[in-house]
Coordinates of C-alpha atoms and ligand atoms in Angstrom, one line a residue:
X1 CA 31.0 -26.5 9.8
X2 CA 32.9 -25.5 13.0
X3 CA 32.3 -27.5 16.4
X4 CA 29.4 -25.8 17.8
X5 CA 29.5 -25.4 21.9
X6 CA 26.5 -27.1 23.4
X7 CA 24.2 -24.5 24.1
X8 CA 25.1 -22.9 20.9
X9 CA 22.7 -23.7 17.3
X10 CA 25.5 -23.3 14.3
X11 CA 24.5 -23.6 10.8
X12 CA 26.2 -25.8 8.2
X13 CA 25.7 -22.9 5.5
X14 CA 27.5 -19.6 6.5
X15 CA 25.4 -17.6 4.1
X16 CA 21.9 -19.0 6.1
X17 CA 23.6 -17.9 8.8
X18 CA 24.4 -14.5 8.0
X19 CA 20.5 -14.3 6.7
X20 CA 19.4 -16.1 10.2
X21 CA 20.7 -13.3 12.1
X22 CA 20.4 -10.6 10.2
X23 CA 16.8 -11.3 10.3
X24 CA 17.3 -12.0 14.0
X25 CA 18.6 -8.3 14.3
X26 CA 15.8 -6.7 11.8
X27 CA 13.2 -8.3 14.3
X28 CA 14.9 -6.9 17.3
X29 CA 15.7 -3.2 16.1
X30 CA 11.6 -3.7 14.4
X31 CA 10.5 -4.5 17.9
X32 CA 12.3 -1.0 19.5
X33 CA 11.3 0.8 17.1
X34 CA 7.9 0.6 17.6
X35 CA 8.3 1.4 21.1
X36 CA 10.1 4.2 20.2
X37 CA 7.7 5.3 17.2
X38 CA 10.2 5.6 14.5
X39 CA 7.6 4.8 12.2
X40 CA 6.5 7.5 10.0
X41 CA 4.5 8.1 6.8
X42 CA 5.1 9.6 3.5
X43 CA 2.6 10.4 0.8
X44 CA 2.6 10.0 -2.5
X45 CA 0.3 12.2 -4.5
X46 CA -2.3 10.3 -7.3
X47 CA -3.5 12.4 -9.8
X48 CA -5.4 12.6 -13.0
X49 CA -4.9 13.3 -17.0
X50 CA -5.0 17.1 -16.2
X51 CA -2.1 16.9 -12.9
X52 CA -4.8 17.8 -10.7
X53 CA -4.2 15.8 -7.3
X54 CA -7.5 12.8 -7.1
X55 CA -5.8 11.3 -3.5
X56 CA -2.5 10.2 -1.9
X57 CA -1.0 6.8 -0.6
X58 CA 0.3 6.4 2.7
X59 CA 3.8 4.8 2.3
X60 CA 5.7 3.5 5.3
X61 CA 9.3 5.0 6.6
X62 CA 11.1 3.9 9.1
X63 CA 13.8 6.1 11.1
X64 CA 16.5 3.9 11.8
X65 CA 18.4 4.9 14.9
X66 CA 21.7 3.7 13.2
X67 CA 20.6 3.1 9.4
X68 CA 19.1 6.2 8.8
X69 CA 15.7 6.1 6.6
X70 CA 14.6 2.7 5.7
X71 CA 12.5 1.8 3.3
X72 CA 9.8 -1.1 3.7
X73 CA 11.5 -3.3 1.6
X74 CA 14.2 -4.0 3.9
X75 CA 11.6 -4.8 6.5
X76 CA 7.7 -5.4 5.9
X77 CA 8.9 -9.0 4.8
X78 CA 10.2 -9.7 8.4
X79 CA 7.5 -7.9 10.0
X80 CA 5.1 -10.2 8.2
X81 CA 6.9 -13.1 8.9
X82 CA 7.1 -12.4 12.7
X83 CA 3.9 -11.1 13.2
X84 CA 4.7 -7.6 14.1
X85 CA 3.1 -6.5 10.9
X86 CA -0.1 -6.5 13.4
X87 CA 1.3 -3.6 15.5
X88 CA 2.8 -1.9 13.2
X89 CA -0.1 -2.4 10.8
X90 CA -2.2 -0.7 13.7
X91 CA 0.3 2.2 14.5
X92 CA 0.3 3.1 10.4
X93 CA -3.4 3.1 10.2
X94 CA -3.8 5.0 13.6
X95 CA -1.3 7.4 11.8
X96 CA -3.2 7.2 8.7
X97 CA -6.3 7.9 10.3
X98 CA -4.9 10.7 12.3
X99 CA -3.5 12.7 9.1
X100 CA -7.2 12.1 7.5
X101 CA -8.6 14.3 10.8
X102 CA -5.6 17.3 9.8
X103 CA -6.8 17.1 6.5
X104 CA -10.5 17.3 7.5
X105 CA -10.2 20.5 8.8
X106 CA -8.9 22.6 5.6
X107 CA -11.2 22.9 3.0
X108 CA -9.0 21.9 0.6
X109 CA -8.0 19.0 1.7
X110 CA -10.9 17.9 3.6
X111 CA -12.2 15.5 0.9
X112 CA -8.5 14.1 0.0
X113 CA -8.9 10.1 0.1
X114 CA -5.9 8.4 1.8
X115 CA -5.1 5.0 0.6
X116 CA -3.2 2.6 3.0
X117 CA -1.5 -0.5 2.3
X118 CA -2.6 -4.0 4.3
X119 CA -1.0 -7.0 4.0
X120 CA -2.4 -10.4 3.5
X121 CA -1.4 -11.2 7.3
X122 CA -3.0 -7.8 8.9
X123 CA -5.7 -8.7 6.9
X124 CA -6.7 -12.1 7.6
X125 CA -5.7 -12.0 11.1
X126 CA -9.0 -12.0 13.1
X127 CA -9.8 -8.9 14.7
X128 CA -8.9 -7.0 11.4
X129 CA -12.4 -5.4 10.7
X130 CA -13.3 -4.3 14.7
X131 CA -9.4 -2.7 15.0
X132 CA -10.0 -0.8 11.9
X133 CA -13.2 0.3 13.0
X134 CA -12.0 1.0 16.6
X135 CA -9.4 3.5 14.6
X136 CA -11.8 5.0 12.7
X137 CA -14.1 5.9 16.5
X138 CA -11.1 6.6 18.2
X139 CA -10.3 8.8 15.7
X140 CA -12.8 10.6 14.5
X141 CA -11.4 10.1 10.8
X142 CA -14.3 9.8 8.5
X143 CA -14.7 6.6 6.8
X144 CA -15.4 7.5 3.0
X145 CA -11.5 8.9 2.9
X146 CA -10.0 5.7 3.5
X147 CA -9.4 3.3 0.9
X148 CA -7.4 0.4 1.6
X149 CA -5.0 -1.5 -0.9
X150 CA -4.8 -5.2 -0.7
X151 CA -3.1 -7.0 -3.0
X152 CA -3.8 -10.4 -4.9
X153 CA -2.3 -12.9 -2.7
X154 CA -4.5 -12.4 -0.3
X155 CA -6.9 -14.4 -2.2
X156 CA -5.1 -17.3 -1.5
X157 CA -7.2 -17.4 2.0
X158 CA -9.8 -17.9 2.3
X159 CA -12.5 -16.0 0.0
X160 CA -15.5 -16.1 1.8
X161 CA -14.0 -14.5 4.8
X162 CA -12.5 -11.9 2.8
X163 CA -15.7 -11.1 0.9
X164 CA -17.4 -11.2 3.9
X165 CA -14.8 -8.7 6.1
X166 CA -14.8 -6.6 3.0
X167 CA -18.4 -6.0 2.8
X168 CA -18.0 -4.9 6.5
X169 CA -15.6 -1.9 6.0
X170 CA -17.6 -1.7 2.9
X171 CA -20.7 -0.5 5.2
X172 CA -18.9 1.8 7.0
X173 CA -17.8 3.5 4.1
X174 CA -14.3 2.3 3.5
X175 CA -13.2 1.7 0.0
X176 CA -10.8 -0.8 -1.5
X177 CA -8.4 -0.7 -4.3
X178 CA -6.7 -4.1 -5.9
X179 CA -2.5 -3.7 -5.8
X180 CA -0.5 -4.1 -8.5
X181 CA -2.6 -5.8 -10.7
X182 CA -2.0 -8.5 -12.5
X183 CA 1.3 -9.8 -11.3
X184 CA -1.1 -12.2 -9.3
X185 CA -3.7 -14.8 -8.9
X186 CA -6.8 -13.7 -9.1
X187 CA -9.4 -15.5 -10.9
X188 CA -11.9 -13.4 -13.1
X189 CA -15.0 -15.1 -11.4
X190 CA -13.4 -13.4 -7.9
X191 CA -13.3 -10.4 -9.3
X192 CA -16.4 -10.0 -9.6
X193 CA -17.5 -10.8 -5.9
X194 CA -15.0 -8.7 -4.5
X195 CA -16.5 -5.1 -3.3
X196 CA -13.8 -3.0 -5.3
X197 CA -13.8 0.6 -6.1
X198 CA -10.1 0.1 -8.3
X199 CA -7.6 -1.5 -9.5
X200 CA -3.9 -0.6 -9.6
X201 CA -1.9 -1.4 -12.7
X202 CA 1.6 -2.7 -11.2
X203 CA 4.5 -0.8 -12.3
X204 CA 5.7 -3.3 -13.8
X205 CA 3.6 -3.2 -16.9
X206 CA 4.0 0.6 -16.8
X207 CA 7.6 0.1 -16.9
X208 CA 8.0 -0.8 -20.7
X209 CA 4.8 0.3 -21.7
X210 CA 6.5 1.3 -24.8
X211 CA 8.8 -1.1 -25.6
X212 CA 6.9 -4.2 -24.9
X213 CA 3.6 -4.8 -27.2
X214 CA 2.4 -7.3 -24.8
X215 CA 2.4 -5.0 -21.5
X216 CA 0.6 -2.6 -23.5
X217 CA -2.3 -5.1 -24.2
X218 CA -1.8 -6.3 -20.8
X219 CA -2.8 -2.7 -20.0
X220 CA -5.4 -2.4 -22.0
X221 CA -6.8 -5.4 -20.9
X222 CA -7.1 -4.3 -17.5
X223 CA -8.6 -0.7 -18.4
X224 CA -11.3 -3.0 -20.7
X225 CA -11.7 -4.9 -17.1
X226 CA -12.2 -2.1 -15.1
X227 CA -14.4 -0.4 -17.7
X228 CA -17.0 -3.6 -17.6
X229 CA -16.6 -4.2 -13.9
X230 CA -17.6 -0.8 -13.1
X231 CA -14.2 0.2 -11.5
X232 CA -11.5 3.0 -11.6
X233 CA -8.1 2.5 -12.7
X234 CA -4.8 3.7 -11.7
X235 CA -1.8 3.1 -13.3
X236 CA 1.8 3.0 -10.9
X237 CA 5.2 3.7 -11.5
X238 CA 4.4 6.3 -14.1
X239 CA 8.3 7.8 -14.8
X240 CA 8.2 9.8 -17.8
X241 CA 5.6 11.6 -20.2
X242 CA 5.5 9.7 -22.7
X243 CA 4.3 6.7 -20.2
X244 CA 1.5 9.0 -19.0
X245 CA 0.7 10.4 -22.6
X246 CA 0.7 6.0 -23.8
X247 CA -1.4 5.5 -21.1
X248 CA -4.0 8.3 -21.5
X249 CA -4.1 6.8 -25.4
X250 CA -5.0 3.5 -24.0
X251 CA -7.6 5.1 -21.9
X252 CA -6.3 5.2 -18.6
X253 CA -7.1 8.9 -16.6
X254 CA -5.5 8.5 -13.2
X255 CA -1.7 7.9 -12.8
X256 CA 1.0 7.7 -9.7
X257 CA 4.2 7.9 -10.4
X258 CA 7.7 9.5 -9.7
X259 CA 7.1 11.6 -12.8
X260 CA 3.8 14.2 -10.7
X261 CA 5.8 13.2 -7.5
X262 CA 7.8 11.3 -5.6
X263 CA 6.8 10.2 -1.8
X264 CA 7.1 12.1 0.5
X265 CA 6.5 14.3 3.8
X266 CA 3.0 15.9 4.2
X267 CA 4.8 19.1 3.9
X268 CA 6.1 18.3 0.4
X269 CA 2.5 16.9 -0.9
X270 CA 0.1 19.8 0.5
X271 CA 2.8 22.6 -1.6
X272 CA 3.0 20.0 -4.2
X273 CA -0.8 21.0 -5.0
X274 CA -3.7 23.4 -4.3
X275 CA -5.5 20.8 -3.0
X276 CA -8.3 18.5 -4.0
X277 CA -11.6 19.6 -5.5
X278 CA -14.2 16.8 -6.4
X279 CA -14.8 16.4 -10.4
Ligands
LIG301 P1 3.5 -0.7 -3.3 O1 2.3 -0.6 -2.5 O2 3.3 -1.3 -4.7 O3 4.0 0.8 -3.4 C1 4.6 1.4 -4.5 C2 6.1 1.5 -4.4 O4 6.6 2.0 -5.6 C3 6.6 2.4 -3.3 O5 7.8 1.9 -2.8 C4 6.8 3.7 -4.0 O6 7.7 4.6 -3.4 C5 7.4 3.2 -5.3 N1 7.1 4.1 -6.5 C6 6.2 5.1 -6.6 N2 6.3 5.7 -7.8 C7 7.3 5.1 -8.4 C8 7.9 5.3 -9.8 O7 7.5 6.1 -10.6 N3 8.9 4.4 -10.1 C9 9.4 3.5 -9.2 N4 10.4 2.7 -9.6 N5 8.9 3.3 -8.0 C10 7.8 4.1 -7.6 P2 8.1 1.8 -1.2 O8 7.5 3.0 -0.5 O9 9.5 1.5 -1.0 O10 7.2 0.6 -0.8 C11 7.4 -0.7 -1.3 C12 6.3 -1.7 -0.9 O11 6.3 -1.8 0.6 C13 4.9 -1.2 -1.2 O12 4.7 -1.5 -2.6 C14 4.1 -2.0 -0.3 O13 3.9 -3.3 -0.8 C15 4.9 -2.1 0.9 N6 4.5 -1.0 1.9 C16 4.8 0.3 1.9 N7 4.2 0.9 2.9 C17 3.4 0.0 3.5 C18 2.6 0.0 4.7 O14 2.3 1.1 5.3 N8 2.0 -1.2 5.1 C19 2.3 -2.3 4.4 N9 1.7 -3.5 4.8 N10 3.1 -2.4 3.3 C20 3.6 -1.3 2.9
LIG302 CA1 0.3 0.1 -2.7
LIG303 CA1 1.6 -1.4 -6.1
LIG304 CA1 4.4 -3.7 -5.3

């Protein structure tokens, strides 16, 4: 390693050091940009074994002054790790909320649920449950169209807590779906406790559905799961046809996937479909 001046921190490992401050920069350009607001959503239609549209996820973009558009994994990992997932986690679900009051006001899309993605660090920080509600008031977006995704390791926390802040939203209508499934932890006997209205097959079963005997009883599993806890099923990352028609042999009805439509702008998922109509 090179002399490093006095004031100056030098790693020994030139490759930590490129990731050090690449980070560095990432946390920096994060922190203007949500001054700025060059966060923005996408939507990415959910629909069911007849193509008729059953809800949409929310699905972070950033505007990059100098990158261009940046997708989240080049930067929800560092806004975890700093802790601006917290503001940013509010401005999405303010935006969120804000495209759920649009929506409320045409008939056909009035009843459109929204789900929205929380990380493990938005969700167990403290005042989770009150800002979500506040956004909801301040709002004016009604409750029952907002499902929120969690994902397994967030059952790493503390349970109780989590069962408990659940069951909170869970009053005021909110509904929760469990993200990619079964790439995780989660114990069967937590399963059960948890207030869920879904589960989300990860893509990565989907993915070779039909090549690999084992994710297709992986999937099956998880519809026989769903079926006995009482909870819908979505399967992700549905590409092609045949993955949709597999899946709709193993008994799974509601699909997402780059096959009925990629994510996109609000413009491009309101032509994408008539609407939503209750079944
Ligand atoms: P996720 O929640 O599992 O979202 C699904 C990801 O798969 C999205 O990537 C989506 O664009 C992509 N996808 C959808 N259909 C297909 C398909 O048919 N094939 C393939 N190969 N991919 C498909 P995206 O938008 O880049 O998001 C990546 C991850 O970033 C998300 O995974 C989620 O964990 C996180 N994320 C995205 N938006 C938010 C957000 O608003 N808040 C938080 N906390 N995390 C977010
Ligand atoms: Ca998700
Ligand atoms: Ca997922
Ligand atoms: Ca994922």
């Amino acid at each position: 390693a090179k002399t490093a001046g006095r004031n100056q921190v030098r790693f020994f490992n030139p490759q930590m050091q490129a990731e050090v401050s690449a980070r560095a920069a990432i946390e920096a350009d994060l922190r203007a940009g949500l001054k700025a607001e060059q966060f923005f959503l996408h939507y990415q239609p959910q629909v069911d074994a007849q193509g008729k549209l059953v809800g949409a996820e929310a699905l972070v973009r950033w505007r990059h002054p100098e990158m261009g558009l940046v997708a989240p994994g080049a930067f929800i990992a560092v806004a975890e790790s700093t802790g601006l997932i917290l503001p940013l986690g509010r401005y999405i679900m303010r935006c969120a909320c804000r495209q759920l009051v649009a929506w409320a006001e045409q008939p056909q899309w009035a009843r459109l649920p929204l789900a929205v993605n929380i990380s493990a660090r938005q969700f167990h920080h403290p005042g989770f449950v009150e800002e979500v509600c506040a956004v909801l008031d301040e709002t004016g977006a009604n409750p029952l169209r907002l499902k929120l995704e969690l994902t397994e390791s967030l059952l790493i926390e503390n349970v109780e807590t989590m069962i408990s802040n659940m069951n909170r939203l869970k009053a005021r209508g909110v509904r929760f779906s469990l993200d990619d499934f079964g790439t995780g932890y989660s114990s069967l006997s937590y399963l059960k406790r948890l207030p869920l209205d879904q589960l989300k097959i990860d893509q990565s079963f989907v993915r070779d559905l039909l090549k690999d005997p084992n994710d297709a009883a992986i999937v099956k599993t998880i519809i026989a799961l769903g079926s006995s806890l009482d909870l819908a099923v979505i399967a992700e990352g549905v590409e092609t046809k045949a993955q949709c028609d597999a899946l709709i042999a193993i008994g799974c009805y509601q699909f997402q996937g780059y096959h009925f439509g990629r994510p996109g702008t609000v413009d491009v998922l309101e032509s994408w479909s008539e609407g939503y109509h209750d079944h």
